[in-house]
């Protein structure tokens, strides 16, 4: 029996990409509409495999904790003032240094007035 930490066989890699593509094309907009009705919205950017209670997940690939798929280095796919709270953990160190200012400005753009940002990260060397 394979352990959960083992990598997927190479022949499964195209399926994972197709799953992400199909989710983004057909499901993501419905999730976005459903969640837009909430009064208080919280977004986690770069969630791991476990969802934080009450948070919507934005990631570059689909996993169990992902509601929206996007490359935040190219922009966050929400209108201005959408979220009350935005949280990231060990996310910014995966962004190229020259895109960091843009990503932070995108986070600020989708944050509601009076909202909060929580971030954890490692020291860049």
Coordinates of N, CA, C and O in Angstrom, one line a residue:
X1 N 0.8 -1.2 0.0 CA 0.0 0.0 0.0 C 0.9 1.2 0.0 O 1.8 1.3 0.7
X2 N 0.5 2.2 -0.8 CA 1.3 3.4 -1.0 C 1.0 4.4 0.2 O -0.1 4.5 0.6
X3 N 2.1 5.0 0.7 CA 1.8 6.0 1.7 C 1.3 7.3 1.1 O 1.5 7.6 -0.1
X4 N 0.7 8.2 1.9 CA 0.2 9.4 1.4 C 1.2 10.4 0.9 O 1.0 11.3 0.1
X5 N 2.5 10.2 1.4 CA 3.5 11.1 1.0 C 4.2 10.8 -0.3 O 5.0 11.6 -0.8
X6 N 3.9 9.6 -0.8 CA 4.5 9.2 -2.1 C 4.0 10.1 -3.2 O 2.9 10.5 -3.2
X7 N 4.9 10.4 -4.2 CA 4.5 11.2 -5.3 C 3.6 10.4 -6.3 O 3.7 9.1 -6.3
X8 N 2.7 11.1 -7.0 CA 1.9 10.4 -8.0 C 2.8 9.9 -9.1 O 3.7 10.5 -9.5
X9 N 2.4 8.8 -9.7 CA 3.1 8.3 -10.9 C 3.0 9.3 -12.0 O 2.1 10.1 -12.1
X10 N 4.0 9.4 -12.8 CA 4.1 10.4 -13.9 C 2.9 10.4 -14.8 O 2.4 11.4 -15.3
X11 N 2.3 9.2 -15.1 CA 1.1 9.1 -16.0 C -0.1 9.8 -15.4 O -1.0 10.1 -16.1
X12 N -0.1 10.0 -14.0 CA -1.3 10.7 -13.4 C -1.1 12.2 -13.5 O -2.1 12.9 -13.3
X13 N 0.0 12.7 -13.8 CA 0.2 14.2 -13.9 C -0.7 14.9 -14.8 O -1.3 15.9 -14.5
X14 N -0.9 14.4 -16.1 CA -1.8 15.1 -17.0 C -3.3 15.1 -16.4 O -4.0 16.1 -16.6
X15 N -3.7 14.1 -15.7 CA -5.0 14.1 -15.1 C -5.2 15.2 -14.1 O -6.2 15.8 -14.0
X16 N -4.2 15.3 -13.2 CA -4.2 16.4 -12.2 C -4.4 17.7 -12.9 O -5.1 18.6 -12.5
X17 N -3.6 18.0 -13.9 CA -3.7 19.2 -14.6 C -5.1 19.4 -15.3 O -5.7 20.5 -15.2
X18 N -5.7 18.4 -15.8 CA -7.0 18.4 -16.4 C -8.0 18.7 -15.4 O -9.0 19.4 -15.6
X19 N -7.9 18.0 -14.2 CA -8.9 18.2 -13.1 C -8.9 19.7 -12.7 O -10.0 20.3 -12.5
X20 N -7.7 20.3 -12.6 CA -7.6 21.7 -12.2 C -8.3 22.6 -13.3 O -9.1 23.5 -13.0
X21 N -8.0 22.3 -14.5 CA -8.6 23.0 -15.6 C -10.1 22.9 -15.7 O -10.8 24.0 -15.8
X22 N -10.6 21.8 -15.5 CA -12.1 21.6 -15.6 C -12.7 22.3 -14.4 O -13.8 22.9 -14.6
X23 N -12.1 22.2 -13.2 CA -12.7 22.8 -12.1 C -12.8 24.3 -12.3 O -13.8 25.0 -12.1
X24 N -11.7 24.9 -12.8 CA -11.6 26.3 -13.0 C -12.6 26.8 -14.1 O -13.2 27.8 -13.9
X25 N -12.9 26.0 -15.1 CA -13.8 26.3 -16.2 C -15.3 26.2 -15.8 O -16.1 27.0 -16.2
X26 N -15.6 25.2 -15.0 CA -17.0 24.8 -14.8 C -17.5 25.0 -13.4 O -18.7 25.1 -13.2
X27 N -16.7 24.9 -12.4 CA -17.2 24.9 -11.0 C -16.9 26.3 -10.3 O -17.7 26.8 -9.5
X28 N -15.7 26.8 -10.5 CA -15.3 28.0 -9.8 C -16.3 29.1 -9.8 O -16.5 29.8 -8.7
X29 N -16.9 29.5 -10.9 CA -17.8 30.6 -10.9 C -19.0 30.3 -10.1 O -19.6 31.3 -9.4
X30 N -19.5 29.1 -10.0 CA -20.6 28.8 -9.1 C -20.3 29.0 -7.6 O -21.0 29.5 -6.8
X31 N -19.1 28.6 -7.3 CA -18.6 28.7 -5.9 C -18.4 30.2 -5.6 O -18.8 30.7 -4.5
X32 N -18.0 31.0 -6.6 CA -17.8 32.4 -6.4 C -19.1 33.1 -6.1 O -19.3 34.0 -5.2
X33 N -20.1 32.8 -6.9 CA -21.5 33.3 -6.7 C -22.1 32.9 -5.4 O -22.6 33.8 -4.6
X34 N -21.9 31.7 -5.0 CA -22.4 31.2 -3.7 C -21.8 32.0 -2.5 O -22.5 32.5 -1.6
X35 N -20.5 32.1 -2.6 CA -19.8 32.8 -1.5 C -20.0 34.3 -1.5 O -19.8 34.9 -0.4
X36 N -20.3 34.9 -2.6 CA -20.5 36.3 -2.7 C -21.7 36.8 -1.8 O -21.8 38.0 -1.5
X37 N -22.6 35.9 -1.4 CA -23.7 36.2 -0.6 C -23.4 36.4 0.9 O -24.2 36.8 1.7
X38 N -22.2 36.0 1.3 CA -21.8 36.1 2.7 C -21.5 37.5 3.1 O -21.0 38.3 2.3
X39 N -21.9 37.9 4.3 CA -21.6 39.2 4.8 C -20.2 39.4 5.2 O -19.6 40.4 5.0
X40 N -19.6 38.4 5.8 CA -18.2 38.4 6.3 C -17.4 37.3 5.6 O -17.7 36.2 5.7
X41 N -16.4 37.8 4.8 CA -15.7 36.8 4.0 C -14.2 36.8 4.4 O -13.6 37.8 4.6
X42 N -13.7 35.6 4.4 CA -12.3 35.4 4.8 C -11.6 34.6 3.7 O -12.2 33.6 3.2
X43 N -10.4 35.0 3.2 CA -9.7 34.3 2.2 C -8.3 33.8 2.7 O -7.6 34.6 3.3
X44 N -8.0 32.6 2.4 CA -6.7 32.1 2.6 C -6.0 31.9 1.3 O -6.5 31.2 0.4
X45 N -4.9 32.5 1.1 CA -4.1 32.4 -0.1 C -3.0 31.4 0.1 O -2.2 31.4 1.0
X46 N -3.0 30.4 -0.8 CA -2.0 29.3 -0.7 C -2.3 28.3 0.4 O -1.4 28.0 1.1
X47 N -3.6 27.8 0.5 CA -3.9 26.9 1.6 C -3.1 25.6 1.4 O -2.9 25.2 0.2
X48 N -2.9 24.9 2.4 CA -2.3 23.6 2.3 C -3.4 22.6 2.0 O -4.4 23.0 1.4
X49 N -3.3 21.4 2.5 CA -4.3 20.4 2.2 C -5.5 20.4 3.1 O -6.5 19.7 2.9
X50 N -5.4 21.2 4.2 CA -6.5 21.3 5.2 C -7.0 22.7 5.2 O -6.3 23.7 5.4
X51 N -8.4 22.8 5.1 CA -9.0 24.1 5.1 C -9.1 24.7 6.5 O -9.4 24.0 7.5
X52 N -8.9 26.0 6.6 CA -9.1 26.7 7.8 C -10.6 27.0 7.9 O -11.3 27.4 7.0
X53 N -11.2 26.8 9.1 CA -12.7 26.9 9.3 C -13.1 28.3 8.9 O -12.5 29.3 9.3
X54 N -14.1 28.4 8.0 CA -14.7 29.6 7.6 C -14.0 30.4 6.4 O -14.5 31.4 5.9
X55 N -12.8 29.9 6.0 CA -12.0 30.6 5.0 C -12.3 30.0 3.6 O -12.6 28.8 3.5
X56 N -12.3 30.8 2.6 CA -12.3 30.4 1.2 C -10.8 30.3 0.8 O -10.0 31.1 1.2
X57 N -10.5 29.3 0.0 CA -9.2 29.0 -0.4 C -8.9 29.4 -1.8 O -9.6 29.1 -2.7
X58 N -7.7 30.1 -2.0 CA -7.2 30.5 -3.3 C -5.9 29.9 -3.5 O -5.0 30.1 -2.7
X59 N -5.7 29.1 -4.6 CA -4.4 28.4 -4.8 C -4.2 28.3 -6.3 O -5.1 28.5 -7.1
X60 N -2.9 28.0 -6.6 CA -2.6 27.9 -8.0 C -3.0 26.5 -8.6 O -3.1 26.4 -9.8
X61 N -3.2 25.6 -7.8 CA -3.7 24.2 -8.2 C -4.9 23.8 -7.3 O -5.1 24.3 -6.2
X62 N -5.7 22.9 -7.7 CA -6.9 22.4 -7.0 C -6.4 21.4 -6.0 O -5.7 20.5 -6.3
X63 N -6.9 21.6 -4.7 CA -6.8 20.5 -3.7 C -8.0 20.6 -2.8 O -9.0 21.4 -3.2
X64 N -8.1 19.9 -1.8 CA -9.3 19.8 -0.9 C -9.7 21.2 -0.3 O -10.8 21.5 0.0
X65 N -8.7 22.0 -0.1 CA -8.9 23.3 0.6 C -9.1 24.5 -0.4 O -9.2 25.6 0.0
X66 N -9.1 24.2 -1.7 CA -9.1 25.2 -2.8 C -10.6 25.4 -3.3 O -11.2 24.5 -3.7
X67 N -11.0 26.7 -3.2 CA -12.2 27.1 -3.8 C -12.0 27.8 -5.2 O -12.8 27.7 -6.1
X68 N -10.9 28.5 -5.3 CA -10.6 29.3 -6.5 C -9.2 29.0 -6.9 O -8.3 28.9 -6.1
X69 N -9.0 28.9 -8.2 CA -7.7 28.6 -8.8 C -7.2 29.8 -9.6 O -7.9 30.3 -10.5
X70 N -6.1 30.3 -9.2 CA -5.5 31.5 -9.9 C -4.0 31.6 -9.5 O -3.6 31.2 -8.4
X71 N -3.3 32.2 -10.4 CA -1.9 32.6 -10.1 C -1.9 34.0 -9.6 O -2.1 35.0 -10.4
X72 N -1.8 34.2 -8.3 CA -1.9 35.6 -7.7 C -0.8 36.5 -8.2 O -0.9 37.7 -8.1
X73 N 0.3 36.0 -8.8 CA 1.3 36.8 -9.3 C 0.9 37.5 -10.6 O 1.5 38.5 -11.0
X74 N -0.3 37.0 -11.1 CA -0.9 37.7 -12.3 C -2.2 38.5 -11.9 O -2.8 39.1 -12.7
X75 N -2.5 38.4 -10.6 CA -3.7 39.2 -10.1 C -4.6 38.2 -9.4 O -4.6 37.0 -9.6
X76 N -5.4 38.9 -8.5 CA -6.4 38.1 -7.7 C -7.7 38.3 -8.3 O -8.2 39.4 -8.5
X77 N -8.4 37.2 -8.7 CA -9.7 37.3 -9.5 C -10.9 37.7 -8.7 O -11.9 37.0 -8.8
X78 N -10.8 38.8 -8.0 CA -12.0 39.3 -7.2 C -12.1 40.8 -7.4 O -11.0 41.5 -7.6
X79 N -13.3 41.3 -7.2 CA -13.4 42.8 -7.3 C -12.8 43.4 -6.0 O -12.6 42.8 -5.0
X80 N -12.7 44.7 -6.1 CA -12.2 45.5 -5.0 C -13.1 45.3 -3.7 O -14.3 45.1 -3.9
X81 N -12.5 45.4 -2.6 CA -13.2 45.4 -1.3 C -14.1 44.1 -1.1 O -15.3 44.2 -0.7
X82 N -13.6 42.9 -1.4 CA -14.3 41.7 -1.3 C -14.2 41.0 0.1 O -15.2 40.5 0.6
X83 N -13.0 41.0 0.7 CA -12.8 40.2 1.9 C -12.5 41.0 3.1 O -11.9 42.1 3.1
X84 N -13.0 40.5 4.2 CA -12.8 41.2 5.5 C -11.5 40.8 6.1 O -10.9 41.5 6.9
X85 N -11.1 39.6 5.8 CA -9.8 39.0 6.4 C -9.1 38.2 5.3 O -9.7 37.4 4.6
X86 N -7.8 38.4 5.2 CA -7.0 37.7 4.2 C -5.8 37.1 5.0 O -5.1 37.8 5.8
X87 N -5.6 35.8 4.8 CA -4.5 35.1 5.6 C -3.6 34.3 4.6 O -4.1 33.7 3.7
X88 N -2.3 34.4 4.9 CA -1.4 33.6 4.1 C -0.4 33.0 5.1 O 0.0 33.6 6.1
X89 N 0.1 31.8 4.8 CA 1.2 31.2 5.6 C 2.2 30.6 4.7 O 1.9 29.7 3.8
X90 N 3.4 31.1 4.8 CA 4.5 30.6 4.0 C 4.2 30.6 2.5 O 4.4 29.6 1.7
X91 N 3.6 31.7 2.1 CA 3.2 31.9 0.7 C 4.1 32.9 0.0 O 4.5 32.6 -1.2
X92 N 4.4 34.0 0.6 CA 5.1 35.1 -0.1 C 6.5 34.7 -0.6 O 7.0 35.2 -1.6
X93 N 7.1 33.7 0.1 CA 8.5 33.3 -0.3 C 8.4 32.5 -1.6 O 9.5 32.2 -2.2
X94 N 7.2 32.1 -2.1 CA 7.1 31.4 -3.3 C 6.9 32.4 -4.5 O 6.8 31.9 -5.6
X95 N 6.8 33.6 -4.2 CA 6.6 34.7 -5.3 C 7.9 35.2 -5.6 O 8.7 35.5 -4.8
X96 N 8.1 35.4 -6.9 CA 9.4 36.0 -7.4 C 9.5 37.4 -6.7 O 8.5 38.1 -6.6
X97 N 10.7 37.8 -6.3 CA 10.9 39.0 -5.6 C 10.4 40.2 -6.3 O 9.9 41.1 -5.7
X98 N 10.5 40.3 -7.6 CA 10.1 41.4 -8.4 C 8.5 41.5 -8.5 O 8.0 42.5 -9.0
X99 N 7.8 40.5 -8.1 CA 6.4 40.5 -8.2 C 5.7 40.7 -6.8 O 4.5 40.8 -6.7
X100 N 6.5 40.7 -5.8 CA 6.0 40.8 -4.4 C 5.2 42.1 -4.2 O 4.1 42.0 -3.6
X101 N 5.7 43.2 -4.7 CA 4.9 44.5 -4.5 C 3.6 44.4 -5.2 O 2.6 44.8 -4.6
X102 N 3.5 43.8 -6.4 CA 2.2 43.7 -7.1 C 1.3 42.8 -6.3 O 0.1 43.1 -6.1
X103 N 1.8 41.7 -5.8 CA 0.9 40.7 -5.1 C 0.4 41.4 -3.8 O -0.8 41.3 -3.5
X104 N 1.2 42.1 -3.1 CA 0.7 42.8 -1.9 C -0.3 43.9 -2.2 O -1.3 44.0 -1.5
X105 N -0.1 44.5 -3.3 CA -1.1 45.6 -3.7 C -2.4 44.9 -4.1 O -3.5 45.4 -3.9
X106 N -2.4 43.7 -4.7 CA -3.6 42.9 -5.0 C -4.3 42.5 -3.8 O -5.5 42.6 -3.7
X107 N -3.6 42.0 -2.8 CA -4.2 41.7 -1.5 C -4.9 42.9 -0.9 O -6.0 42.8 -0.4
X108 N -4.2 44.0 -0.9 CA -4.8 45.2 -0.3 C -6.0 45.6 -1.1 O -7.0 46.1 -0.5
X109 N -6.0 45.5 -2.4 CA -7.1 45.9 -3.3 C -8.4 45.1 -3.0 O -9.5 45.7 -2.9
X110 N -8.3 43.8 -2.7 CA -9.5 43.0 -2.5 C -9.9 43.0 -1.0 O -10.9 42.4 -0.6
X111 N -9.1 43.6 -0.1 CA -9.4 43.7 1.3 C -10.4 44.9 1.5 O -10.3 46.0 1.0
X112 N -11.5 44.6 2.3 CA -12.5 45.6 2.6 C -11.9 46.7 3.6 O -11.0 46.3 4.3
X113 N -12.4 47.9 3.5 CA -12.0 48.9 4.4 C -12.1 48.4 5.9 O -13.2 47.9 6.2
X114 N -11.1 48.6 6.7 CA -11.2 48.1 8.1 C -10.9 46.6 8.2 O -10.9 46.1 9.3
X115 N -10.6 46.0 7.1 CA -10.3 44.5 7.2 C -8.9 44.3 7.7 O -8.1 45.2 8.0
X116 N -8.5 43.0 7.8 CA -7.2 42.6 8.4 C -6.5 41.6 7.5 O -7.1 40.9 6.7
X117 N -5.2 41.7 7.6 CA -4.3 40.8 6.9 C -3.4 40.0 7.9 O -2.8 40.7 8.8
X118 N -3.4 38.7 7.8 CA -2.5 37.9 8.6 C -1.6 37.1 7.7 O -2.0 36.5 6.8
X119 N -0.3 37.2 8.1 CA 0.7 36.5 7.2 C 1.8 35.9 8.1 O 2.2 36.5 9.1
X120 N 2.2 34.7 7.8 CA 3.4 34.1 8.4 C 4.3 33.7 7.2 O 3.9 33.4 6.1
X121 N 5.6 33.7 7.5 CA 6.5 33.3 6.5 C 7.9 33.1 7.1 O 8.2 33.4 8.3
X122 N 8.8 32.5 6.2 CA 10.1 32.3 6.7 C 11.0 33.4 6.2 O 10.6 34.2 5.3
X123 N 12.2 33.5 6.8 CA 13.1 34.5 6.4 C 13.7 34.2 5.1 O 14.2 33.1 4.8
X124 N 13.7 35.1 4.1 CA 14.3 34.9 2.8 C 15.8 35.1 3.0 O 16.3 36.0 3.6
X125 N 16.5 34.2 2.3 CA 18.0 34.3 2.3 C 18.5 34.6 0.9 O 17.9 34.4 0.0

